[in-house]
C-alpha positions as a printed Julia matrix, in Angstrom:
185×3 Matrix{Float64}:
  22.87  -17.95   12.77
  19.29  -16.81   12.19
  18.51  -13.44   10.65
  17.27  -10.74   13.0
  14.13   -9.12   11.64
  11.76   -6.36   12.63
   9.62   -7.89   15.38
   6.26   -7.25   13.7
   6.91   -9.86   10.99
   7.68  -12.92   13.1
   4.1   -14.22   13.09
   4.68  -16.73   10.27
   6.39  -17.37    6.93
   3.93  -15.21    4.95
   4.81  -12.19    7.07
   8.54  -12.97    7.04
   8.58  -13.34    3.24
   6.77  -10.02    2.8
   9.19   -8.32    5.21
  12.27   -9.89    3.64
  11.36   -9.34   -0.01
   9.08   -6.31   -0.26
   8.52   -4.07    2.76
  10.65   -0.94    2.7
  12.06   -1.59   -0.76
  11.59    1.36   -3.14
   8.84    0.87   -5.74
   8.63    3.23   -8.7
   6.27    1.47  -11.1
   2.69    2.67  -11.12
   1.21   -0.83  -11.23
   2.77   -1.9    -7.91
   2.13    1.48   -6.33
  -1.56    1.12   -7.25
  -1.67   -2.42   -5.84
  -0.38   -1.2    -2.49
  -2.72    1.79   -2.56
  -5.69   -0.58   -2.93
  -4.41   -3.04   -0.32
  -3.59   -0.31    2.18
  -7.0     1.33    1.74
  -8.66   -2.02    2.46
  -6.49   -2.34    5.56
  -8.04    0.76    7.16
  -9.31   -0.45   10.54
  -7.89   -3.95   10.06
  -4.54   -5.65   10.48
  -2.04   -5.78    7.62
  -1.83   -9.53    8.2
  -5.53   -9.88    7.33
  -4.94   -8.1     4.02
  -1.68   -9.86    3.25
  -3.27  -13.28    3.79
  -5.99  -12.34    1.26
  -3.64  -10.66   -1.22
  -3.91  -13.32   -3.91
  -7.7   -13.25   -3.61
  -7.61   -9.47   -4.0
  -5.32   -9.84   -7.01
  -7.78  -12.18   -8.75
 -10.85  -10.18   -7.72
  -9.37   -6.86   -8.85
  -8.0    -7.99  -12.22
  -4.37   -8.1   -11.08
  -4.81   -4.53   -9.78
  -5.11   -3.21  -13.33
  -6.22    0.33  -12.53
  -7.56    0.85  -16.07
  -9.97   -2.04  -15.56
 -10.81   -1.16  -11.95
 -11.65    2.41  -12.99
 -14.56    1.21  -15.14
 -16.05   -1.49  -12.91
 -19.77   -1.87  -13.46
 -22.46   -2.25  -10.82
 -22.47   -5.97  -11.68
 -18.73   -6.24  -10.97
 -19.2    -4.42   -7.66
 -21.94   -6.93   -6.74
 -19.55   -9.78   -7.59
 -16.91   -8.23   -5.33
 -19.46   -7.82   -2.53
 -20.18  -11.56   -2.79
 -16.51  -12.58   -2.91
 -15.71  -14.13    0.47
 -11.99  -14.15   -0.37
 -11.67  -10.36    0.04
 -12.86   -7.73    2.5
 -16.48   -7.14    1.49
 -16.84   -3.55    2.53
 -18.9    -1.71   -0.07
 -17.41    1.7     0.75
 -13.88    0.32    0.31
 -14.81   -1.44   -2.93
 -16.36    1.75   -4.3
 -13.28    3.65   -3.1
 -11.06    1.29   -5.12
 -12.99    2.25   -8.27
 -12.85    5.97   -7.45
  -9.16    5.74   -6.56
  -8.38    4.02   -9.87
 -10.08    6.87  -11.71
  -8.26    9.51   -9.67
  -4.98    7.58  -10.06
  -5.23    7.98  -13.84
  -6.03   11.69  -13.47
  -2.82   12.11  -11.47
  -0.92   10.16  -14.14
  -2.17   12.58  -16.8
  -1.14   15.57  -14.73
   2.32   14.35  -13.64
   3.25   11.79  -16.31
   3.04    8.98  -13.75
   1.62    8.47  -10.29
   5.13    7.53   -9.18
   6.46   10.98  -10.1
   3.6    12.56   -8.18
   3.93   10.6    -4.94
   7.72   10.38   -4.88
   7.79   14.13   -5.53
   6.69   14.69   -1.94
  10.1    13.42   -0.8
  12.15   14.57   -3.82
  12.45   11.0    -5.09
  14.7     9.92   -2.23
  13.6     7.38    0.4
  13.51    8.58    3.99
  15.5     6.34    6.31
  14.3     6.75    9.88
  16.81    4.26   11.35
  14.56    3.28   14.28
  16.28    1.42   17.09
  13.0    -0.24   18.12
   9.46   -0.68   16.77
   8.27    1.75   19.44
  10.11    4.52   17.55
   8.13    3.94   14.34
   5.33    6.48   14.01
   1.85    5.83   12.58
   1.86    9.17   10.74
   4.21   12.03    9.93
   3.92   15.54    8.55
   4.66   14.14    5.1
   1.97   11.43    5.3
  -0.42   14.15    6.53
   0.47   16.31    3.53
   0.1    13.48    0.98
  -3.17   12.37    2.56
  -4.57   15.88    2.44
  -3.55   16.3    -1.21
  -5.0    12.93   -2.24
  -8.28   13.72   -0.49
  -8.39   17.09   -2.24
  -8.02   15.19   -5.53
 -10.99   12.96   -4.62
  -9.25    9.81   -3.34
 -11.02    7.81   -0.61
  -9.7     5.82    2.39
  -6.36    7.61    2.23
  -5.99    8.94    5.76
  -2.54    9.76    7.06
  -2.1     6.34    8.74
  -3.0     4.53    5.49
  -0.6     6.75    3.57
   2.23    6.25    6.05
   1.78    2.47    5.74
   1.75    2.86    1.96
   5.0     4.83    2.13
   6.56    2.04    4.21
   5.28   -0.68    1.87
   6.62    1.07   -1.23
   9.97    2.0     0.27
   9.39    5.72    0.38
  10.2     5.28    4.05
  12.61    2.72    5.47
  11.48    1.79    8.97
  13.44   -1.45    9.3
  14.84   -1.43   12.81
  18.55   -0.82   13.24
  19.36   -4.5    13.95
  17.26   -5.91   11.07
  19.32   -8.0     8.64
  17.75   -6.11    5.69
  19.91   -3.13    6.62
  23.08   -5.14    5.96
Protein backbone atom coordinates (compact mmCIF):
# COMPACT_ATOMS: atom_id res chain seq x y z
CA UNK A 1 0.00 0.00 0.00
CA UNK A 2 1.39 3.40 -1.00
CA UNK A 3 1.68 6.23 1.50
CA UNK A 4 -0.88 9.00 1.25
CA UNK A 5 0.82 12.39 1.23
CA UNK A 6 -0.19 16.02 1.09
CA UNK A 7 -1.15 16.61 -2.55
CA UNK A 8 1.28 19.49 -3.15
CA UNK A 9 4.33 17.20 -2.99
CA UNK A 10 3.43 14.60 -5.60
CA UNK A 11 5.26 16.35 -8.44
CA UNK A 12 8.39 14.19 -8.19
CA UNK A 13 10.84 12.43 -5.85
CA UNK A 14 12.59 15.67 -4.83
CA UNK A 15 9.31 17.11 -3.55
CA UNK A 16 8.26 13.83 -1.92
CA UNK A 17 11.61 13.48 -0.11
CA UNK A 18 11.38 17.06 1.19
CA UNK A 19 7.79 16.46 2.35
CA UNK A 20 8.58 13.11 3.94
CA UNK A 21 11.80 14.08 5.71
CA UNK A 22 11.69 17.81 6.46
CA UNK A 23 8.49 19.79 5.95
CA UNK A 24 6.55 20.33 9.16
CA UNK A 25 9.21 18.80 11.39
CA UNK A 26 10.27 21.10 14.24
CA UNK A 27 13.67 22.75 13.77
CA UNK A 28 15.35 24.44 16.71
CA UNK A 29 18.94 24.95 15.54
CA UNK A 30 19.82 28.40 14.28
CA UNK A 31 21.80 27.13 11.30
CA UNK A 32 18.82 25.30 9.74
CA UNK A 33 16.42 28.10 10.67
CA UNK A 34 18.71 30.55 8.84
CA UNK A 35 18.91 28.26 5.80
CA UNK A 36 15.13 28.20 5.52
CA UNK A 37 14.91 31.94 6.11
CA UNK A 38 17.24 32.52 3.14
CA UNK A 39 15.49 29.96 0.92
CA UNK A 40 12.03 31.24 1.77
CA UNK A 41 13.04 34.85 1.11
CA UNK A 42 14.33 33.82 -2.32
CA UNK A 43 11.02 32.06 -2.94
CA UNK A 44 9.05 35.33 -2.72
CA UNK A 45 7.12 35.51 -6.00
CA UNK A 46 8.35 32.09 -7.14
CA UNK A 47 7.39 28.47 -6.54
CA UNK A 48 8.94 26.49 -3.69
CA UNK A 49 9.81 23.81 -6.23
CA UNK A 50 12.04 26.29 -8.09
CA UNK A 51 13.94 27.00 -4.88
CA UNK A 52 14.06 23.39 -3.73
CA UNK A 53 15.51 22.26 -7.07
CA UNK A 54 18.29 24.86 -6.67
CA UNK A 55 18.88 24.22 -2.96
CA UNK A 56 22.27 22.57 -3.37
CA UNK A 57 23.40 25.42 -5.62
CA UNK A 58 22.25 27.90 -2.98
CA UNK A 59 24.09 25.91 -0.32
CA UNK A 60 27.37 26.11 -2.25
CA UNK A 61 26.87 29.74 -3.28
CA UNK A 62 26.01 30.88 0.25
CA UNK A 63 28.79 29.05 2.10
CA UNK A 64 26.52 26.31 3.48
CA UNK A 65 24.21 29.08 4.79
CA UNK A 66 26.83 30.13 7.34
CA UNK A 67 25.21 33.36 8.52
CA UNK A 68 28.51 34.64 9.97
CA UNK A 69 30.07 34.47 6.51
CA UNK A 70 26.99 35.74 4.67
CA UNK A 71 26.81 38.76 7.00
CA UNK A 72 30.17 40.05 5.74
CA UNK A 73 29.87 39.36 2.02
CA UNK A 74 31.86 41.83 -0.04
CA UNK A 75 30.77 43.60 -3.21
CA UNK A 76 32.92 41.08 -5.10
CA UNK A 77 31.04 38.15 -3.53
CA UNK A 78 27.72 39.79 -4.41
CA UNK A 79 28.91 40.13 -8.03
CA UNK A 80 29.83 36.42 -8.02
CA UNK A 81 26.35 35.57 -6.75
CA UNK A 82 24.77 37.76 -9.43
CA UNK A 83 26.68 35.77 -12.06
CA UNK A 84 25.81 32.37 -10.55
CA UNK A 85 23.24 30.79 -12.88
CA UNK A 86 22.59 28.03 -10.34
CA UNK A 87 20.68 30.36 -7.99
CA UNK A 88 18.03 33.05 -8.31
CA UNK A 89 20.00 36.10 -9.45
CA UNK A 90 17.88 38.82 -7.95
CA UNK A 91 20.14 41.54 -6.57
CA UNK A 92 17.59 42.75 -4.02
CA UNK A 93 17.18 39.21 -2.65
CA UNK A 94 20.94 38.65 -2.57
CA UNK A 95 21.45 41.93 -0.70
CA UNK A 96 18.58 40.97 1.60
CA UNK A 97 20.36 37.70 2.45
CA UNK A 98 23.38 39.71 3.63
CA UNK A 99 21.21 42.14 5.62
CA UNK A 100 19.18 39.28 7.09
CA UNK A 101 22.35 37.49 8.21
CA UNK A 102 23.45 40.64 10.02
CA UNK A 103 20.04 41.11 11.62
CA UNK A 104 19.89 37.39 12.47
CA UNK A 105 23.02 37.78 14.59
CA UNK A 106 21.60 40.88 16.28
CA UNK A 107 18.55 38.83 17.29
CA UNK A 108 20.85 36.08 18.57
CA UNK A 109 22.64 38.58 20.80
CA UNK A 110 19.36 39.88 22.16
CA UNK A 111 17.63 36.53 22.77
CA UNK A 112 20.52 34.07 23.11
CA UNK A 113 19.51 32.36 19.85
CA UNK A 114 17.30 33.13 16.89
CA UNK A 115 15.42 29.92 17.69
CA UNK A 116 14.38 31.26 21.10
CA UNK A 117 13.21 34.46 19.46
CA UNK A 118 11.10 32.95 16.68
CA UNK A 119 9.73 30.01 18.66
CA UNK A 120 8.82 32.48 21.41
CA UNK A 121 5.97 33.74 19.23
CA UNK A 122 4.23 30.39 19.76
CA UNK A 123 5.59 29.61 23.24
CA UNK A 124 7.91 26.95 21.84
CA UNK A 125 5.07 24.61 20.91
CA UNK A 126 4.22 23.75 17.29
CA UNK A 127 0.76 24.69 16.09
CA UNK A 128 -1.09 21.75 14.57
CA UNK A 129 -3.82 22.97 12.25
CA UNK A 130 -5.04 19.45 11.32
CA UNK A 131 -6.31 20.51 7.87
CA UNK A 132 -8.62 18.03 6.17
CA UNK A 133 -7.64 19.34 2.73
CA UNK A 134 -5.02 21.63 1.16
CA UNK A 135 -7.76 24.19 0.60
CA UNK A 136 -7.91 24.68 4.39
CA UNK A 137 -4.23 25.69 4.62
CA UNK A 138 -3.88 29.47 4.81
CA UNK A 139 -1.14 31.56 3.19
CA UNK A 140 -0.86 33.78 6.28
CA UNK A 141 -2.14 33.97 9.84
CA UNK A 142 -2.21 36.53 12.62
CA UNK A 143 0.98 34.98 13.99
CA UNK A 144 2.84 35.13 10.66
CA UNK A 145 1.64 38.75 10.36
CA UNK A 146 3.02 39.51 13.83
CA UNK A 147 6.40 37.82 13.19
CA UNK A 148 6.71 39.51 9.79
CA UNK A 149 5.99 42.91 11.28
CA UNK A 150 8.53 42.38 14.06
CA UNK A 151 11.23 41.16 11.67
CA UNK A 152 10.67 44.14 9.38
CA UNK A 153 10.90 46.47 12.37
CA UNK A 154 14.27 44.85 13.13
CA UNK A 155 15.46 45.55 9.56
CA UNK A 156 14.93 42.15 7.88
CA UNK A 157 14.03 42.15 4.17
CA UNK A 158 11.77 39.88 2.07
CA UNK A 159 9.99 38.64 5.17
CA UNK A 160 6.35 39.32 4.34
CA UNK A 161 3.66 37.36 6.12
CA UNK A 162 3.38 34.75 3.32
CA UNK A 163 7.16 34.13 3.39
CA UNK A 164 7.05 33.83 7.18
CA UNK A 165 4.09 31.45 7.14
CA UNK A 166 5.96 29.22 4.66
CA UNK A 167 9.03 29.44 6.91
CA UNK A 168 6.92 28.39 9.90
CA UNK A 169 5.65 25.39 7.92
CA UNK A 170 9.14 24.45 6.73
CA UNK A 171 10.61 24.59 10.24
CA UNK A 172 7.73 22.78 11.92
CA UNK A 173 6.44 25.73 13.88
CA UNK A 174 3.20 24.89 12.10
CA UNK A 175 2.09 21.41 11.10
CA UNK A 176 -0.11 21.68 8.01
CA UNK A 177 0.12 18.04 6.91
CA UNK A 178 -3.37 17.09 5.85
CA UNK A 179 -5.35 14.77 8.10
CA UNK A 180 -4.84 11.70 5.86
CA UNK A 181 -1.08 12.25 5.32
CA UNK A 182 1.01 9.27 6.46
CA UNK A 183 3.37 11.66 8.33
CA UNK A 184 0.64 12.10 10.93
CA UNK A 185 0.79 8.40 11.82
